[in-house]
Amino acid sequence: MSNPQDRLNEPTLSTRGLQPENKETPISFLNTDIIPSHLFFNRNHFSYPTLTYSNYWLPINGLVRTPKVFSLQEIAKLPSKTIKVVLECAGNKRSLFEPKIFGEQWEKGAISQGYWTGVSLTTLLEATGINSNAKEVLIEGYDKGKRTDKNNEYSYSRSLPLDKALDPDTIIAYEYNSQPIPFKHGYPLRLIVPNWYGMASVKWIKQISLISSEFKGPYQSVDYVYYPNKENDSDAYPVTIMNVNSTIQQPVNMDIMNTGTHLVNGIAWTGAGEIAKVELSMDQGVTWLEAELEPSYGNYGWISWTYEWSVFQPGEYTIMSKATDTSGRTQPFEPFWNGKGYGYHAIDKVQVKIE
Ligand SMILES: Nc1nc2c(c(=O)[nH]1)N[C@H]1C(S)=C(S)[C@@H](COP(=O)(O)O)O[C@H]1N2
Ligand SMILES: [Mo]
């Protein structure tokens, strides 16, 4: 029998920084795979912007045939779609790199998912028309501030190549889990870019512009770039789609448990196709056992998996999880090292002691 007091225990976000606010989801302690907004991780580069909702408008300009300014009412009347999307920060699991890499020391919780509702960006662009010389769609956020490496003030702005911007599942969202998007997550409008790391999903959209050249803003050409070489910036390339990845939710690292049968459970996700299988190893990767996958999960969500582990020999064990996706990608043993610590996706590991 559980103590009734235990029902009052609630998981909470873990603080990585307060100014700006960066907090992670208690990924090991969720009883749902649709994250309520108060448990959705926060990732910000600046203080929250000040917006006046009463006269919010969305301008679309630049290389379009007819520049337009949309009101929220107009946007709400357009055909909408609702998609379950996992948003993972490119810095998720950065704290696991050895040697350590500077930046927010995210553990495993810079990831969340839920239902986003909005209008396809392509629907809005059909209304404005697109000039033939347009190459990218630039999305500017309302938040701005100084960087440590530059003198000017910058807004949080990012571009998408035209083909990704025109993908019908790239949406201008106005609801999260059937409620207006909470302010901290981009109210009233935010971009949602399925399959890409979270940096692409610009919050608090101020304006959208079509441009003819590669956008070079610092959140595109300095940050969110893989720098594979320790000595210099050669061979750098931009962070885009999510790697294939998995996280063991239970048990948690360094748990002490009895002999017997334990449910090992977790999630797996990818930015290219779907999860094909998740395998576990309790013997340092000598043998791999297939975990049971939840039946269906939607194109852009994570998949939950479980494995019933019977263990009768006391001792210390490392539980490893390894996901493979339908595009043939598998989690490697060693993380892919890069100077800013993005895209950590090595096989997940949890150590436990059986008594
Ligand atoms: N305007 C704006 N959009 C932004 C950011 C930001 O700082 N400002 N952070 C990005 C990053 S790096 C991530 S991982 C996600 C985080 O979204 P969340 O705070 O709703 O979890 O938003 C992205 N969009
Ligand atoms: Mo991020």
CSV table of C-alpha atoms and ligand atoms in Angstrom, one decimal:
chain,number,residue,atom,x,y,z
A,1,MET,CA,0.0,0.0,0.0
A,2,SER,CA,1.3,3.4,-0.9
A,3,ASN,CA,1.3,6.2,1.6
A,4,PRO,CA,-1.5,8.7,0.6
A,5,GLN,CA,1.0,11.5,1.2
A,6,ASP,CA,3.1,10.2,-1.7
A,7,ARG,CA,0.4,11.2,-4.0
A,8,LEU,CA,1.2,14.8,-3.3
A,9,ASN,CA,4.7,14.3,-4.7
A,10,GLU,CA,5.0,16.0,-8.0
A,11,PRO,CA,8.0,16.0,-10.4
A,12,THR,CA,9.4,19.5,-11.2
A,13,LEU,CA,11.7,21.1,-13.8
A,14,SER,CA,15.4,21.1,-12.9
A,15,THR,CA,17.1,24.4,-13.1
A,16,ARG,CA,20.2,24.8,-15.3
A,17,GLY,CA,20.1,28.6,-15.4
A,18,LEU,CA,17.7,31.4,-14.4
A,19,GLN,CA,18.8,34.4,-16.5
A,20,PRO,CA,17.9,33.4,-19.1
A,21,GLU,CA,15.6,30.6,-17.9
A,22,ASN,CA,16.9,27.2,-18.8
A,23,LYS,CA,15.2,24.2,-17.1
A,24,GLU,CA,14.9,20.6,-17.9
A,25,THR,CA,12.0,18.1,-17.9
A,26,PRO,CA,12.0,15.4,-15.2
A,27,ILE,CA,12.3,12.8,-17.9
A,28,SER,CA,12.7,9.8,-15.6
A,29,PHE,CA,9.6,10.7,-13.5
A,30,LEU,CA,6.8,11.2,-16.1
A,31,ASN,CA,3.6,9.2,-16.0
A,32,THR,CA,2.5,10.4,-19.4
A,33,ASP,CA,4.2,10.7,-22.8
A,34,ILE,CA,2.3,14.0,-23.5
A,35,ILE,CA,4.2,16.5,-21.5
A,36,PRO,CA,2.0,19.0,-19.7
A,37,SER,CA,3.2,22.6,-20.3
A,38,HIS,CA,4.4,23.1,-16.7
A,39,LEU,CA,6.9,20.2,-17.2
A,40,PHE,CA,8.0,21.2,-20.7
A,41,PHE,CA,11.7,22.1,-20.7
A,42,ASN,CA,12.6,25.8,-21.1
A,43,ARG,CA,15.5,26.8,-23.4
A,44,ASN,CA,16.1,30.6,-23.8
A,45,HIS,CA,19.0,32.7,-25.1
A,46,PHE,CA,17.6,36.0,-23.6
A,47,SER,CA,15.2,37.4,-21.1
A,48,TYR,CA,11.6,36.9,-22.1
A,49,PRO,CA,10.4,39.5,-24.6
A,50,THR,CA,7.7,42.0,-23.8
A,51,LEU,CA,4.8,41.7,-26.2
A,52,THR,CA,1.6,43.5,-26.4
A,53,TYR,CA,-0.9,40.9,-27.4
A,54,SER,CA,-3.7,43.3,-28.1
A,55,ASN,CA,-2.1,44.5,-31.3
A,56,TYR,CA,-0.2,41.5,-32.4
A,57,TRP,CA,0.3,41.1,-36.1
A,58,LEU,CA,2.4,38.7,-38.2
A,59,PRO,CA,4.1,40.4,-41.2
A,60,ILE,CA,5.4,38.3,-44.1
A,61,ASN,CA,7.6,40.3,-46.4
A,62,GLY,CA,10.8,40.2,-48.5
A,63,LEU,CA,10.8,38.3,-51.7
A,64,VAL,CA,7.1,37.7,-51.9
A,65,ARG,CA,4.7,38.8,-54.6
A,66,THR,CA,2.3,40.5,-52.1
A,67,PRO,CA,3.6,41.3,-48.7
A,68,LYS,CA,0.9,40.6,-46.1
A,69,VAL,CA,0.2,41.2,-42.4
A,70,PHE,CA,-1.9,38.5,-40.8
A,71,SER,CA,-4.0,39.0,-37.7
A,72,LEU,CA,-4.3,36.2,-35.2
A,73,GLN,CA,-8.0,36.0,-36.0
A,74,GLU,CA,-7.2,35.5,-39.7
A,75,ILE,CA,-4.7,32.8,-38.9
A,76,ALA,CA,-7.1,31.0,-36.6
A,77,LYS,CA,-9.6,30.8,-39.5
A,78,LEU,CA,-7.2,29.1,-41.9
A,79,PRO,CA,-7.2,25.2,-42.1
A,80,SER,CA,-5.3,23.9,-39.1
A,81,LYS,CA,-3.4,20.7,-38.3
A,82,THR,CA,-2.4,19.1,-35.0
A,83,ILE,CA,0.8,17.1,-34.9
A,84,LYS,CA,2.6,15.3,-32.0
A,85,VAL,CA,6.2,16.5,-32.2
A,86,VAL,CA,9.2,15.8,-30.0
A,87,LEU,CA,11.3,18.9,-29.4
A,88,GLU,CA,14.9,18.1,-28.4
A,89,CYS,CA,17.5,20.8,-27.7
A,90,ALA,CA,20.6,20.2,-29.7
A,91,GLY,CA,22.5,20.5,-26.3
A,92,ASN,CA,20.5,17.7,-24.7
A,93,LYS,CA,22.9,15.4,-22.8
A,94,ARG,CA,25.8,17.8,-23.2
A,95,SER,CA,26.9,17.0,-19.6
A,96,LEU,CA,27.7,13.4,-20.7
A,97,PHE,CA,30.5,14.4,-23.0
A,98,GLU,CA,34.0,13.5,-21.8
A,99,PRO,CA,36.0,15.7,-21.6
A,100,LYS,CA,33.3,18.3,-20.6
A,101,ILE,CA,32.2,20.9,-23.1
A,102,PHE,CA,31.3,24.5,-22.1
A,103,GLY,CA,27.6,25.5,-22.3
A,104,GLU,CA,24.5,24.6,-20.3
A,105,GLN,CA,25.2,21.2,-18.7
A,106,TRP,CA,22.0,19.5,-19.8
A,107,GLU,CA,21.4,16.1,-18.5
A,108,LYS,CA,18.8,13.9,-20.3
A,109,GLY,CA,15.8,16.2,-19.9
A,110,ALA,CA,16.2,18.9,-22.6
A,111,ILE,CA,13.4,17.1,-24.5
A,112,SER,CA,9.6,17.2,-24.4
A,113,GLN,CA,6.7,16.3,-26.6
A,114,GLY,CA,3.1,17.0,-27.1
A,115,TYR,CA,0.4,18.1,-29.6
A,116,TRP,CA,1.0,21.4,-31.5
A,117,THR,CA,-1.8,22.9,-33.5
A,118,GLY,CA,-1.3,25.6,-36.1
A,119,VAL,CA,-1.4,26.5,-39.8
A,120,SER,CA,1.1,25.2,-42.3
A,121,LEU,CA,3.7,27.9,-43.1
A,122,THR,CA,3.1,27.0,-46.7
A,123,THR,CA,-0.5,28.0,-46.5
A,124,LEU,CA,0.6,31.5,-45.5
A,125,LEU,CA,3.2,31.6,-48.2
A,126,GLU,CA,0.5,30.6,-50.8
A,127,ALA,CA,-1.3,33.7,-49.8
A,128,THR,CA,1.7,36.0,-50.3
A,129,GLY,CA,3.3,34.2,-53.3
A,130,ILE,CA,7.0,33.5,-53.5
A,131,ASN,CA,9.4,35.2,-55.9
A,132,SER,CA,11.6,32.9,-58.0
A,133,ASN,CA,14.8,34.3,-56.4
A,134,ALA,CA,13.8,33.4,-52.9
A,135,LYS,CA,16.1,30.8,-51.3
A,136,GLU,CA,15.4,30.9,-47.6
A,137,VAL,CA,12.6,31.8,-45.1
A,138,LEU,CA,13.9,33.9,-42.2
A,139,ILE,CA,11.9,33.8,-39.0
A,140,GLU,CA,12.6,36.5,-36.4
A,141,GLY,CA,11.7,36.2,-32.7
A,142,TYR,CA,10.7,39.1,-30.5
A,143,ASP,CA,13.5,38.3,-27.9
A,144,LYS,CA,16.9,40.0,-28.3
A,145,GLY,CA,20.0,40.9,-26.4
A,146,LYS,CA,23.8,40.9,-26.3
A,147,ARG,CA,26.2,38.0,-26.9
A,148,THR,CA,29.5,37.5,-25.2
A,149,ASP,CA,31.3,37.3,-28.5
A,150,LYS,CA,29.8,40.3,-30.3
A,151,ASN,CA,29.1,43.9,-29.6
A,152,ASN,CA,25.7,44.4,-31.4
A,153,GLU,CA,22.4,43.4,-30.1
A,154,TYR,CA,20.8,40.4,-31.9
A,155,SER,CA,17.4,39.0,-32.0
A,156,TYR,CA,16.8,35.2,-31.9
A,157,SER,CA,16.4,34.6,-35.6
A,158,ARG,CA,16.9,31.6,-37.8
A,159,SER,CA,16.2,30.7,-41.4
A,160,LEU,CA,15.0,27.5,-43.1
A,161,PRO,CA,15.8,26.4,-46.6
A,162,LEU,CA,12.8,26.8,-48.9
A,163,ASP,CA,12.0,23.1,-49.2
A,164,LYS,CA,11.8,22.6,-45.4
A,165,ALA,CA,9.8,25.8,-45.0
A,166,LEU,CA,7.3,24.5,-47.6
A,167,ASP,CA,6.9,21.1,-45.9
A,168,PRO,CA,3.2,21.0,-44.9
A,169,ASP,CA,4.2,19.8,-41.5
A,170,THR,CA,6.3,22.9,-40.8
A,171,ILE,CA,3.7,24.9,-38.9
A,172,ILE,CA,3.0,28.3,-37.3
A,173,ALA,CA,1.6,26.9,-34.1
A,174,TYR,CA,-0.8,28.7,-31.8
A,175,GLU,CA,-1.9,25.9,-29.5
A,176,TYR,CA,0.0,23.3,-27.3
A,177,ASN,CA,-2.1,20.4,-26.1
A,178,SER,CA,-5.3,22.2,-27.2
A,179,GLN,CA,-4.5,25.4,-25.2
A,180,PRO,CA,-3.0,28.7,-26.4
A,181,ILE,CA,0.8,28.2,-26.3
A,182,PRO,CA,2.1,29.2,-22.9
A,183,PHE,CA,4.0,32.5,-22.9
A,184,LYS,CA,7.3,30.9,-22.1
A,185,HIS,CA,7.0,28.5,-25.0
A,186,GLY,CA,6.3,31.2,-27.7
A,187,TYR,CA,2.8,32.8,-27.3
A,188,PRO,CA,1.1,33.8,-29.4
A,189,LEU,CA,2.8,32.2,-32.4
A,190,ARG,CA,5.8,29.9,-32.7
A,191,LEU,CA,7.3,27.9,-35.5
A,192,ILE,CA,7.4,24.1,-35.1
A,193,VAL,CA,9.9,22.3,-37.3
A,194,PRO,CA,9.4,18.5,-36.9
A,195,ASN,CA,12.5,16.3,-37.1
A,196,TRP,CA,14.9,19.2,-36.6
A,197,TYR,CA,16.6,20.0,-33.3
A,198,GLY,CA,14.7,22.5,-31.2
A,199,MET,CA,16.7,25.6,-32.2
A,200,ALA,CA,14.8,25.7,-35.5
A,201,SER,CA,11.4,26.1,-33.7
A,202,VAL,CA,11.5,29.9,-33.2
A,203,LYS,CA,9.3,31.2,-30.4
A,204,TRP,CA,7.4,34.6,-30.3
A,205,ILE,CA,7.5,35.2,-34.1
A,206,LYS,CA,7.9,38.8,-34.9
A,207,GLN,CA,8.1,38.6,-38.7
A,208,ILE,CA,8.8,36.2,-41.5
A,209,SER,CA,10.9,37.3,-44.5
A,210,LEU,CA,11.9,35.6,-47.8
A,211,ILE,CA,15.5,36.2,-48.7
A,212,SER,CA,17.8,35.3,-51.6
A,213,SER,CA,21.0,34.4,-49.8
A,214,GLU,CA,22.1,32.3,-46.9
A,215,PHE,CA,21.2,33.9,-43.5
A,216,LYS,CA,24.3,34.4,-41.4
A,217,GLY,CA,22.9,35.4,-38.0
A,218,PRO,CA,24.9,34.1,-35.0
A,219,TYR,CA,22.3,31.5,-34.0
A,220,GLN,CA,22.8,30.0,-37.4
A,221,SER,CA,26.4,30.5,-38.3
A,222,VAL,CA,28.2,30.6,-34.9
A,223,ASP,CA,25.9,28.6,-32.7
A,224,TYR,CA,24.1,25.4,-33.8
A,225,VAL,CA,27.1,24.5,-35.9
A,226,TYR,CA,29.0,21.2,-35.5
A,227,TYR,CA,32.7,21.9,-35.1
A,228,PRO,CA,34.3,18.5,-35.4
A,229,ASN,CA,37.9,19.6,-35.1
A,230,LYS,CA,39.6,20.4,-31.8
A,231,GLU,CA,42.2,22.7,-33.3
A,232,ASN,CA,40.1,24.9,-35.6
A,233,ASP,CA,36.7,25.6,-37.2
A,234,SER,CA,37.4,23.6,-40.4
A,235,ASP,CA,34.8,21.1,-41.7
A,236,ALA,CA,32.0,22.9,-39.7
A,237,TYR,CA,28.4,22.2,-40.8
A,238,PRO,CA,25.0,23.2,-39.5
A,239,VAL,CA,22.9,21.4,-36.9
A,240,THR,CA,19.7,20.3,-38.6
A,241,ILE,CA,17.8,17.0,-38.1
A,242,MET,CA,17.9,15.0,-34.8
A,243,ASN,CA,20.1,12.0,-34.5
A,244,VAL,CA,18.7,8.6,-33.6
A,245,ASN,CA,18.6,8.4,-29.8
A,246,SER,CA,17.2,6.8,-26.7
A,247,THR,CA,16.9,7.5,-23.0
A,248,ILE,CA,16.4,5.0,-20.2
A,249,GLN,CA,13.8,6.6,-17.9
A,250,GLN,CA,13.7,3.8,-15.2
A,251,PRO,CA,15.7,2.7,-13.3
A,252,VAL,CA,17.7,5.9,-12.7
A,253,ASN,CA,21.5,6.0,-12.6
A,254,MET,CA,23.1,4.5,-9.5
A,255,ASP,CA,19.9,2.9,-8.2
A,256,ILE,CA,20.2,0.1,-5.7
A,257,MET,CA,17.6,-2.7,-6.3
A,258,ASN,CA,16.8,-6.2,-5.1
A,259,THR,CA,17.2,-9.4,-7.2
A,260,GLY,CA,14.0,-10.2,-9.1
A,261,THR,CA,12.2,-8.8,-12.1
A,262,HIS,CA,12.3,-5.1,-12.9
A,263,LEU,CA,10.7,-3.1,-15.6
A,264,VAL,CA,13.2,-1.1,-17.5
A,265,ASN,CA,11.5,1.6,-19.6
A,266,GLY,CA,12.4,4.5,-21.7
A,267,ILE,CA,11.9,6.4,-24.9
A,268,ALA,CA,13.6,6.5,-28.4
A,269,TRP,CA,13.3,9.1,-31.2
A,270,THR,CA,14.8,10.1,-34.5
A,271,GLY,CA,14.7,13.0,-37.0
A,272,ALA,CA,14.9,10.6,-40.0
A,273,GLY,CA,12.1,8.1,-40.4
A,274,GLU,CA,10.8,6.1,-37.5
A,275,ILE,CA,12.3,4.0,-34.7
A,276,ALA,CA,12.7,0.4,-36.1
A,277,LYS,CA,14.0,-1.2,-32.9
A,278,VAL,CA,15.4,-0.6,-29.4
A,279,GLU,CA,17.9,-3.1,-28.0
A,280,LEU,CA,19.2,-3.4,-24.4
A,281,SER,CA,22.3,-4.9,-23.1
A,282,MET,CA,23.2,-5.8,-19.5
A,283,ASP,CA,26.6,-7.2,-20.3
A,284,GLN,CA,28.6,-4.4,-21.7
A,285,GLY,CA,27.2,-4.8,-25.2
A,286,VAL,CA,28.1,-8.5,-25.7
A,287,THR,CA,24.4,-9.6,-26.1
A,288,TRP,CA,21.5,-7.4,-27.1
A,289,LEU,CA,17.8,-8.0,-26.3
A,290,GLU,CA,15.0,-6.4,-28.1
A,291,ALA,CA,12.8,-4.1,-26.0
A,292,GLU,CA,9.0,-4.0,-26.6
A,293,LEU,CA,7.9,-1.0,-28.5
A,294,GLU,CA,4.6,0.8,-27.9
A,295,PRO,CA,2.3,0.0,-30.9
A,296,SER,CA,2.0,3.4,-32.7
A,297,TYR,CA,3.4,6.8,-32.0
A,298,GLY,CA,3.0,9.2,-34.8
A,299,ASN,CA,5.6,10.3,-37.3
A,300,TYR,CA,7.3,13.0,-35.2
A,301,GLY,CA,7.0,11.7,-31.7
A,302,TRP,CA,9.1,9.6,-29.5
A,303,ILE,CA,8.3,5.9,-28.9
A,304,SER,CA,8.0,4.4,-25.4
A,305,TRP,CA,9.6,1.0,-24.8
A,306,THR,CA,9.8,-1.5,-22.0
A,307,TYR,CA,11.8,-4.5,-21.1
A,308,GLU,CA,11.2,-7.0,-18.2
A,309,TRP,CA,14.6,-7.7,-16.7
A,310,SER,CA,14.9,-10.7,-14.5
A,311,VAL,CA,18.2,-10.5,-12.5
A,312,PHE,CA,19.1,-13.1,-9.8
A,313,GLN,CA,22.9,-12.5,-9.5
A,314,PRO,CA,23.8,-9.7,-7.1
A,315,GLY,CA,26.4,-7.3,-8.4
A,316,GLU,CA,26.9,-4.1,-10.4
A,317,TYR,CA,25.3,-3.8,-13.8
A,318,THR,CA,25.3,-1.3,-16.6
A,319,ILE,CA,22.0,-1.2,-18.5
A,320,MET,CA,22.5,0.1,-22.1
A,321,SER,CA,19.9,1.1,-24.6
A,322,LYS,CA,20.5,1.4,-28.4
A,323,ALA,CA,18.0,2.6,-30.9
A,324,THR,CA,18.0,2.0,-34.7
A,325,ASP,CA,15.8,4.0,-37.1
A,326,THR,CA,14.2,3.1,-40.4
A,327,SER,CA,16.8,5.2,-42.3
A,328,GLY,CA,19.4,2.7,-41.0
A,329,ARG,CA,21.0,4.9,-38.4
A,330,THR,CA,22.0,3.3,-35.0
A,331,GLN,CA,23.3,4.9,-31.8
A,332,PRO,CA,27.1,4.5,-31.6
A,333,PHE,CA,29.1,3.4,-28.5
A,334,GLU,CA,31.0,6.7,-28.5
A,335,PRO,CA,29.4,10.1,-28.8
A,336,PHE,CA,30.4,12.2,-31.8
A,337,TRP,CA,32.6,14.9,-30.3
A,338,ASN,CA,32.1,18.5,-31.5
A,339,GLY,CA,33.3,21.8,-30.1
A,340,LYS,CA,30.0,23.1,-28.9
A,341,GLY,CA,28.6,19.7,-27.7
A,342,TYR,CA,25.6,19.3,-29.9
A,343,GLY,CA,23.7,16.1,-30.9
A,344,TYR,CA,24.9,13.7,-28.2
A,345,HIS,CA,23.5,10.4,-29.1
A,346,ALA,CA,25.8,7.6,-27.8
A,347,ILE,CA,24.1,4.5,-26.5
A,348,ASP,CA,22.4,5.4,-23.2
A,349,LYS,CA,23.7,3.9,-20.0
A,350,VAL,CA,22.4,3.6,-16.5
A,351,GLN,CA,24.4,1.9,-13.7
A,352,VAL,CA,22.6,-0.1,-11.0
A,353,LYS,CA,23.5,-2.3,-8.0
A,354,ILE,CA,21.6,-5.5,-7.4
A,355,GLU,CA,21.6,-6.8,-3.8
B,1,LIG,N1,12.6,33.3,-30.0
B,1,LIG,C1,13.3,32.2,-29.5
B,1,LIG,N2,13.0,31.0,-30.0
B,1,LIG,C2,13.7,29.9,-29.6
B,1,LIG,C3,14.7,30.0,-28.6
B,1,LIG,C4,15.0,31.3,-28.1
B,1,LIG,O1,15.9,31.5,-27.2
B,1,LIG,N3,14.3,32.3,-28.6
B,1,LIG,N4,15.4,28.8,-28.3
B,1,LIG,C5,15.4,27.7,-29.2
B,1,LIG,C6,15.9,26.5,-28.7
B,1,LIG,S1,17.6,26.3,-28.7
B,1,LIG,C7,15.1,25.4,-28.3
B,1,LIG,S2,15.8,24.0,-27.8
B,1,LIG,C8,13.7,25.6,-28.2
B,1,LIG,C9,13.2,25.4,-26.8
B,1,LIG,O2,11.8,25.6,-26.7
B,1,LIG,P1,11.1,25.6,-25.3
B,1,LIG,O3,11.7,26.7,-24.5
B,1,LIG,O4,9.6,25.9,-25.6
B,1,LIG,O5,11.3,24.3,-24.7
B,1,LIG,O6,13.2,26.9,-28.7
B,1,LIG,C10,14.0,27.5,-29.7
B,1,LIG,N5,13.3,28.7,-30.1
B,2,MO,MO,18.2,24.2,-28.1
